Amino acid sequence: MFKDLFQKKRKYATIPSERLGTSQSPQSGDRPKREIPEGLMNKCSRCGSIQYSKELEKNLKVCSSCGHHMRLNALERIQMTLDEGSFLEYDADLVSVDPLDFPGYVNKLEQQKLKSGLREAVVTGEGTIGGFPAVVAVMSFDFFTGSMGSVVGEKITRAIETATEKRLPLIIFSTSGGARMQESILSLMQMAKTSAALARLDEQGGLYISVITDPTTGGVSASFAMLGDIIIAEPGAVFGFAGRIVIEQTIRQKLPDDFQTAEFNLQHGQLDMVVHRKELRATLAQVLDLHSVKGGVNHGG
Ligand SMILES: [Zn+2]
């Protein structure tokens, strides 16, 4: 068995240089080809370099060769961001039903649960970052491509309302393919619902930090992800409403290579900061610190 592993390692060690010419788009996903022994090694989907999974974990799932920020599950993100033992989950029992009798939806939900270890595409709760309390919502692309249905919208709305009531800052980590088509208009109305809740938080002077992670598109990009008082993105994260191909076909023009990346959005005024994953936690703590006053109430109005 060990012989096999080493043979495979040798075989793949030559791949990076060959791969360099075939530039993959950031949209192509993070799933490594399965020929590599799962759990031991990972292949970067951008540069093709092979890394030990343990090393990659230590590096917060950022490729040590090219700096590509790989996608994180909501639980990994919470573990990486919040102070140890401080997270208290909200609404863990809120799960999707099939309001429109959409063919195959119930089965698909079950598959997504098994695949991701999550019950929905967002985990919400409260905790501390560098000792500063905040309400957080963390989306997960590995559950139904982070799509927003009724439950995602409801959990996010409740988190916003809790932040408003408790006068705590709010941080939402977004990643999404858009509204969940299996719930049709019920998904689309979550855009208005979450936006209205954010408007009420804003009226009270509450702080909302939106963190854009790869990819954040569709209805999520066009609602709460874009409404942060401060909008931070991870390097290379795709952030936009419609997909590149759809836009190119509609306007009949070729778009720049870096179109819809975090860096492109920063240049065009859609973001406030692009922050490396290694500095994200400290940056969030700093922003929370700047907005806090004695006694922990940050709402100055
Ligand atoms: Zn890489």
mmCIF file of N, CA, C and O in Angstrom, residues 77 81 129 134-139 156 160 169-176 194-195 198 201 206-217 219-235 237-240 262 265-266 270-275 280 283-284 287-288 291:
data_model
loop_
_atom_site.group_PDB
_atom_site.id
_atom_site.type_symbol
_atom_site.label_atom_id
_atom_site.label_comp_id
_atom_site.label_asym_id
_atom_site.label_seq_id
_atom_site.Cartn_x
_atom_site.Cartn_y
_atom_site.Cartn_z
ATOM 1 N N ARG A 77 -14.493 27.363 9.213
ATOM 2 C CA ARG A 77 -14.401 28.821 9.288
ATOM 3 C C ARG A 77 -14.643 29.307 10.723
ATOM 4 O O ARG A 77 -13.927 30.175 11.214
ATOM 5 N N THR A 81 -11.909 31.259 13.117
ATOM 6 C CA THR A 81 -12.161 32.687 13.337
ATOM 7 C C THR A 81 -12.503 33.048 14.784
ATOM 8 O O THR A 81 -12.051 34.056 15.306
ATOM 9 N N ILE A 129 -14.347 37.216 19.065
ATOM 10 C CA ILE A 129 -13.162 37.223 18.192
ATOM 11 C C ILE A 129 -12.153 38.146 18.864
ATOM 12 O O ILE A 129 -12.413 39.344 18.995
ATOM 13 N N ALA A 134 -19.579 39.111 19.011
ATOM 14 C CA ALA A 134 -20.259 39.409 17.746
ATOM 15 C C ALA A 134 -21.246 38.298 17.431
ATOM 16 O O ALA A 134 -21.083 37.166 17.888
ATOM 17 N N VAL A 135 -22.275 38.657 16.672
ATOM 18 C CA VAL A 135 -23.171 37.652 16.091
ATOM 19 C C VAL A 135 -22.568 37.293 14.736
ATOM 20 O O VAL A 135 -22.166 38.184 13.982
ATOM 21 N N VAL A 136 -22.474 35.997 14.440
ATOM 22 C CA VAL A 136 -21.885 35.598 13.162
ATOM 23 C C VAL A 136 -22.806 34.641 12.401
ATOM 24 O O VAL A 136 -23.513 33.831 12.993
ATOM 25 N N ALA A 137 -22.778 34.769 11.081
ATOM 26 C CA ALA A 137 -23.450 33.813 10.196
ATOM 27 C C ALA A 137 -22.397 33.371 9.186
ATOM 28 O O ALA A 137 -21.714 34.214 8.603
ATOM 29 N N VAL A 138 -22.236 32.050 9.040
ATOM 30 C CA VAL A 138 -21.203 31.536 8.147
ATOM 31 C C VAL A 138 -21.847 30.600 7.128
ATOM 32 O O VAL A 138 -22.430 29.568 7.483
ATOM 33 N N MET A 139 -21.743 30.953 5.871
ATOM 34 C CA MET A 139 -22.323 30.105 4.820
ATOM 35 C C MET A 139 -21.320 29.038 4.403
ATOM 36 O O MET A 139 -20.120 29.174 4.605
ATOM 37 N N ILE A 156 -30.446 33.727 8.738
ATOM 38 C CA ILE A 156 -29.675 34.969 8.633
ATOM 39 C C ILE A 156 -30.478 36.145 9.183
ATOM 40 O O ILE A 156 -29.961 36.975 9.933
ATOM 41 N N ILE A 160 -29.521 38.588 12.296
ATOM 42 C CA ILE A 160 -29.497 40.060 12.195
ATOM 43 C C ILE A 160 -30.361 40.661 13.301
ATOM 44 O O ILE A 160 -29.979 41.625 13.971
ATOM 45 N N PRO A 169 -22.274 43.663 17.275
ATOM 46 C CA PRO A 169 -21.903 43.738 15.863
ATOM 47 C C PRO A 169 -22.233 42.425 15.151
ATOM 48 O O PRO A 169 -22.281 41.367 15.787
ATOM 49 N N LEU A 170 -22.436 42.517 13.850
ATOM 50 C CA LEU A 170 -22.802 41.356 13.049
ATOM 51 C C LEU A 170 -21.737 41.112 11.985
ATOM 52 O O LEU A 170 -21.274 42.057 11.343
ATOM 53 N N ILE A 171 -21.355 39.844 11.824
ATOM 54 C CA ILE A 171 -20.421 39.480 10.750
ATOM 55 C C ILE A 171 -21.044 38.333 9.956
ATOM 56 O O ILE A 171 -21.417 37.313 10.534
ATOM 57 N N ILE A 172 -21.190 38.514 8.653
ATOM 58 C CA ILE A 172 -21.674 37.418 7.808
ATOM 59 C C ILE A 172 -20.573 37.032 6.821
ATOM 60 O O ILE A 172 -20.072 37.884 6.080
ATOM 61 N N PHE A 173 -20.201 35.757 6.838
ATOM 62 C CA PHE A 173 -19.277 35.201 5.851
ATOM 63 C C PHE A 173 -20.132 34.609 4.736
ATOM 64 O O PHE A 173 -20.833 33.625 4.945
ATOM 65 N N SER A 174 -20.066 35.212 3.559
ATOM 66 C CA SER A 174 -20.907 34.734 2.463
ATOM 67 C C SER A 174 -20.142 33.827 1.518
ATOM 68 O O SER A 174 -18.958 34.044 1.247
ATOM 69 N N THR A 175 -20.834 32.829 1.031
ATOM 70 C CA THR A 175 -20.406 32.076 -0.152
ATOM 71 C C THR A 175 -21.670 31.409 -0.675
ATOM 72 O O THR A 175 -22.417 30.793 0.081
ATOM 73 N N SER A 176 -21.957 31.598 -1.962
ATOM 74 C CA SER A 176 -23.233 31.103 -2.466
ATOM 75 C C SER A 176 -23.278 31.084 -3.978
ATOM 76 O O SER A 176 -22.701 31.947 -4.643
ATOM 77 N N THR A 194 -33.864 39.658 4.244
ATOM 78 C CA THR A 194 -32.584 39.892 4.925
ATOM 79 C C THR A 194 -32.181 41.369 4.795
ATOM 80 O O THR A 194 -31.680 41.960 5.751
ATOM 81 N N SER A 195 -32.451 41.959 3.624
ATOM 82 C CA SER A 195 -32.080 43.366 3.410
ATOM 83 C C SER A 195 -32.878 44.286 4.335
ATOM 84 O O SER A 195 -32.337 45.258 4.879
ATOM 85 N N LEU A 198 -31.501 44.095 7.781
ATOM 86 C CA LEU A 198 -30.250 44.862 7.860
ATOM 87 C C LEU A 198 -30.520 46.364 7.935
ATOM 88 O O LEU A 198 -29.805 47.100 8.620
ATOM 89 N N LEU A 201 -31.230 47.116 11.474
ATOM 90 C CA LEU A 201 -29.973 47.122 12.245
ATOM 91 C C LEU A 201 -29.252 48.451 12.019
ATOM 92 O O LEU A 201 -28.726 49.075 12.950
ATOM 93 N N GLY A 206 -26.214 49.922 14.239
ATOM 94 C CA GLY A 206 -25.448 48.686 14.409
ATOM 95 C C GLY A 206 -24.380 48.517 13.339
ATOM 96 O O GLY A 206 -24.514 49.022 12.225
ATOM 97 N N LEU A 207 -23.338 47.778 13.700
ATOM 98 C CA LEU A 207 -22.236 47.535 12.761
ATOM 99 C C LEU A 207 -22.427 46.183 12.068
ATOM 100 O O LEU A 207 -22.668 45.170 12.718
ATOM 101 N N TYR A 208 -22.297 46.176 10.737
ATOM 102 C CA TYR A 208 -22.363 44.926 9.978
ATOM 103 C C TYR A 208 -21.132 44.817 9.083
ATOM 104 O O TYR A 208 -20.911 45.655 8.202
ATOM 105 N N ILE A 209 -20.347 43.766 9.326
ATOM 106 C CA ILE A 209 -19.179 43.490 8.488
ATOM 107 C C ILE A 209 -19.518 42.318 7.578
ATOM 108 O O ILE A 209 -19.884 41.236 8.045
ATOM 109 N N SER A 210 -19.423 42.532 6.273
ATOM 110 C CA SER A 210 -19.670 41.455 5.312
ATOM 111 C C SER A 210 -18.327 40.915 4.831
ATOM 112 O O SER A 210 -17.476 41.666 4.375
ATOM 113 N N VAL A 211 -18.156 39.594 4.958
ATOM 114 C CA VAL A 211 -16.917 38.977 4.478
ATOM 115 C C VAL A 211 -17.260 38.096 3.276
ATOM 116 O O VAL A 211 -18.038 37.142 3.375
ATOM 117 N N ILE A 212 -16.696 38.458 2.132
ATOM 118 C CA ILE A 212 -16.966 37.751 0.880
ATOM 119 C C ILE A 212 -15.930 36.647 0.713
ATOM 120 O O ILE A 212 -14.726 36.906 0.693
ATOM 121 N N THR A 213 -16.399 35.406 0.598
ATOM 122 C CA THR A 213 -15.475 34.308 0.324
ATOM 123 C C THR A 213 -15.881 33.655 -0.999
ATOM 124 O O THR A 213 -16.960 33.915 -1.526
ATOM 125 N N ASP A 214 -14.987 32.840 -1.536
ATOM 126 C CA ASP A 214 -15.167 32.304 -2.892
ATOM 127 C C ASP A 214 -16.178 31.163 -2.949
ATOM 128 O O ASP A 214 -16.060 30.228 -2.171
ATOM 129 N N PRO A 215 -17.122 31.187 -3.866
ATOM 130 C CA PRO A 215 -17.592 32.313 -4.654
ATOM 131 C C PRO A 215 -18.840 32.900 -3.999
ATOM 132 O O PRO A 215 -19.577 32.181 -3.336
ATOM 133 N N THR A 216 -19.106 34.170 -4.201
ATOM 134 C CA THR A 216 -20.337 34.783 -3.696
ATOM 135 C C THR A 216 -21.057 35.394 -4.884
ATOM 136 O O THR A 216 -20.604 36.389 -5.442
ATOM 137 N N THR A 217 -22.138 34.749 -5.288
ATOM 138 C CA THR A 217 -22.804 35.146 -6.535
ATOM 139 C C THR A 217 -24.334 35.157 -6.360
ATOM 140 O O THR A 217 -24.854 34.784 -5.309
ATOM 141 N N GLY A 219 -28.281 35.769 -5.874
ATOM 142 C CA GLY A 219 -29.133 36.492 -4.921
ATOM 143 C C GLY A 219 -28.445 36.890 -3.625
ATOM 144 O O GLY A 219 -28.818 37.894 -3.013
ATOM 145 N N VAL A 220 -27.444 36.132 -3.212
ATOM 146 C CA VAL A 220 -26.721 36.485 -1.985
ATOM 147 C C VAL A 220 -25.819 37.696 -2.232
ATOM 148 O O VAL A 220 -25.755 38.615 -1.426
ATOM 149 N N SER A 221 -25.174 37.722 -3.405
ATOM 150 C CA SER A 221 -24.325 38.874 -3.727
ATOM 151 C C SER A 221 -25.187 40.125 -3.869
ATOM 152 O O SER A 221 -24.752 41.220 -3.544
ATOM 153 N N ALA A 222 -26.416 39.936 -4.354
ATOM 154 C CA ALA A 222 -27.285 41.088 -4.616
ATOM 155 C C ALA A 222 -28.141 41.463 -3.415
ATOM 156 O O ALA A 222 -29.045 42.293 -3.521
ATOM 157 N N SER A 223 -27.881 40.850 -2.257
ATOM 158 C CA SER A 223 -28.607 41.290 -1.057
ATOM 159 C C SER A 223 -27.620 41.520 0.080
ATOM 160 O O SER A 223 -26.805 42.436 0.005
ATOM 161 N N PHE A 224 -27.644 40.680 1.117
ATOM 162 C CA PHE A 224 -26.864 41.016 2.315
ATOM 163 C C PHE A 224 -25.356 41.076 2.103
ATOM 164 O O PHE A 224 -24.671 41.850 2.776
ATOM 165 N N ALA A 225 -24.813 40.291 1.164
ATOM 166 C CA ALA A 225 -23.353 40.294 0.996
ATOM 167 C C ALA A 225 -22.837 41.673 0.588
ATOM 168 O O ALA A 225 -21.728 42.063 0.918
ATOM 169 N N MET A 226 -23.671 42.409 -0.144
ATOM 170 C CA MET A 226 -23.249 43.702 -0.670
ATOM 171 C C MET A 226 -23.616 44.859 0.252
ATOM 172 O O MET A 226 -23.316 46.005 -0.051
ATOM 173 N N LEU A 227 -24.272 44.556 1.375
ATOM 174 C CA LEU A 227 -24.810 45.638 2.202
ATOM 175 C C LEU A 227 -23.994 45.935 3.451
ATOM 176 O O LEU A 227 -24.454 46.642 4.347
ATOM 177 N N GLY A 228 -22.785 45.399 3.537
ATOM 178 C CA GLY A 228 -21.983 45.619 4.737
ATOM 179 C C GLY A 228 -21.578 47.073 4.913
ATOM 180 O O GLY A 228 -21.365 47.789 3.934
ATOM 181 N N ASP A 229 -21.479 47.499 6.184
ATOM 182 C CA ASP A 229 -20.871 48.806 6.452
ATOM 183 C C ASP A 229 -19.416 48.739 6.025
ATOM 184 O O ASP A 229 -18.852 49.696 5.512
ATOM 185 N N ILE A 230 -18.832 47.568 6.280
ATOM 186 C CA ILE A 230 -17.474 47.292 5.828
ATOM 187 C C ILE A 230 -17.538 45.970 5.067
ATOM 188 O O ILE A 230 -18.098 44.990 5.569
ATOM 189 N N ILE A 231 -17.008 45.964 3.847
ATOM 190 C CA ILE A 231 -17.017 44.734 3.056
ATOM 191 C C ILE A 231 -15.579 44.284 2.824
ATOM 192 O O ILE A 231 -14.772 45.015 2.251
ATOM 193 N N ILE A 232 -15.294 43.080 3.308
ATOM 194 C CA ILE A 232 -13.947 42.515 3.210
ATOM 195 C C ILE A 232 -14.045 41.270 2.326
ATOM 196 O O ILE A 232 -15.016 40.525 2.422
ATOM 197 N N ALA A 233 -13.052 41.039 1.484
ATOM 198 C CA ALA A 233 -13.045 39.793 0.709
ATOM 199 C C ALA A 233 -11.722 39.080 0.873
ATOM 200 O O ALA A 233 -10.696 39.710 1.145
ATOM 201 N N GLU A 234 -11.752 37.762 0.702
ATOM 202 C CA GLU A 234 -10.516 36.996 0.675
ATOM 203 C C GLU A 234 -9.907 37.109 -0.729
ATOM 204 O O GLU A 234 -10.646 37.224 -1.718
ATOM 205 N N PRO A 235 -8.573 37.042 -0.816
ATOM 206 C CA PRO A 235 -7.919 37.156 -2.123
ATOM 207 C C PRO A 235 -8.475 36.144 -3.137
ATOM 208 O O PRO A 235 -8.713 34.987 -2.791
ATOM 209 N N ALA A 237 -11.310 35.700 -4.343
ATOM 210 C CA ALA A 237 -12.714 35.279 -4.242
ATOM 211 C C ALA A 237 -13.524 35.855 -5.398
ATOM 212 O O ALA A 237 -13.400 37.039 -5.720
ATOM 213 N N VAL A 238 -14.339 35.012 -6.019
ATOM 214 C CA VAL A 238 -15.227 35.490 -7.081
ATOM 215 C C VAL A 238 -16.453 36.122 -6.425
ATOM 216 O O VAL A 238 -17.075 35.523 -5.554
ATOM 217 N N PHE A 239 -16.751 37.346 -6.823
ATOM 218 C CA PHE A 239 -17.868 38.092 -6.234
ATOM 219 C C PHE A 239 -18.577 38.831 -7.361
ATOM 220 O O PHE A 239 -18.014 39.728 -7.979
ATOM 221 N N GLY A 240 -19.801 38.421 -7.648
ATOM 222 C CA GLY A 240 -20.543 39.075 -8.716
ATOM 223 C C GLY A 240 -21.951 38.529 -8.777
ATOM 224 O O GLY A 240 -22.271 37.542 -8.105
ATOM 225 N N ALA A 262 -11.945 39.352 -6.237
ATOM 226 C CA ALA A 262 -11.915 40.315 -5.133
ATOM 227 C C ALA A 262 -11.080 41.535 -5.510
ATOM 228 O O ALA A 262 -11.482 42.680 -5.275
ATOM 229 N N ASN A 265 -12.895 43.775 -7.927
ATOM 230 C CA ASN A 265 -13.967 44.478 -7.222
ATOM 231 C C ASN A 265 -13.418 45.599 -6.334
ATOM 232 O O ASN A 265 -14.038 46.654 -6.213
ATOM 233 N N LEU A 266 -12.248 45.355 -5.734
ATOM 234 C CA LEU A 266 -11.629 46.385 -4.882
ATOM 235 C C LEU A 266 -11.258 47.606 -5.725
ATOM 236 O O LEU A 266 -11.551 48.745 -5.361
ATOM 237 N N GLN A 270 -16.144 48.227 -5.143
ATOM 238 C CA GLN A 270 -17.206 47.392 -4.561
ATOM 239 C C GLN A 270 -16.841 46.840 -3.185
ATOM 240 O O GLN A 270 -17.694 46.297 -2.498
ATOM 241 N N LEU A 271 -15.562 46.923 -2.843
ATOM 242 C CA LEU A 271 -15.081 46.352 -1.582
ATOM 243 C C LEU A 271 -14.252 47.391 -0.845
ATOM 244 O O LEU A 271 -13.723 48.306 -1.452
ATOM 245 N N ASP A 272 -14.111 47.171 0.461
ATOM 246 C CA ASP A 272 -13.241 48.054 1.241
ATOM 247 C C ASP A 272 -11.843 47.469 1.408
ATOM 248 O O ASP A 272 -10.870 48.209 1.484
ATOM 249 N N MET A 273 -11.760 46.147 1.487
ATOM 250 C CA MET A 273 -10.461 45.528 1.765
ATOM 251 C C MET A 273 -10.414 44.125 1.165
ATOM 252 O O MET A 273 -11.427 43.425 1.142
ATOM 253 N N VAL A 274 -9.219 43.728 0.735
ATOM 254 C CA VAL A 274 -8.964 42.322 0.435
ATOM 255 C C VAL A 274 -7.949 41.864 1.475
ATOM 256 O O VAL A 274 -6.873 42.450 1.590
ATOM 257 N N VAL A 275 -8.321 40.874 2.261
ATOM 258 C CA VAL A 275 -7.490 40.482 3.400
ATOM 259 C C VAL A 275 -7.126 39.002 3.313
ATOM 260 O O VAL A 275 -8.012 38.142 3.153
ATOM 261 N N LEU A 280 -7.107 37.653 8.574
ATOM 262 C CA LEU A 280 -8.531 37.991 8.639
ATOM 263 C C LEU A 280 -9.043 38.111 10.074
ATOM 264 O O LEU A 280 -9.749 39.053 10.428
ATOM 265 N N THR A 283 -7.806 41.220 11.666
ATOM 266 C CA THR A 283 -8.463 42.382 11.057
ATOM 267 C C THR A 283 -9.870 42.559 11.625
ATOM 268 O O THR A 283 -10.280 43.667 11.968
ATOM 269 N N LEU A 284 -10.597 41.446 11.731
ATOM 270 C CA LEU A 284 -11.953 41.516 12.283
ATOM 271 C C LEU A 284 -11.915 42.001 13.728
ATOM 272 O O LEU A 284 -12.700 42.858 14.127
ATOM 273 N N VAL A 287 -11.370 45.709 13.770
ATOM 274 C CA VAL A 287 -12.569 46.478 13.405
ATOM 275 C C VAL A 287 -13.567 46.474 14.564
ATOM 276 O O VAL A 287 -14.159 47.499 14.902
ATOM 277 N N LEU A 288 -13.718 45.315 15.202
ATOM 278 C CA LEU A 288 -14.638 45.222 16.345
ATOM 279 C C LEU A 288 -14.146 46.121 17.480
ATOM 280 O O LEU A 288 -14.939 46.808 18.129
ATOM 281 N N HIS A 291 -14.864 49.765 16.913
ATOM 282 C CA HIS A 291 -16.272 50.131 17.022
ATOM 283 C C HIS A 291 -16.862 49.865 18.398
ATOM 284 O O HIS A 291 -18.047 50.078 18.616
#
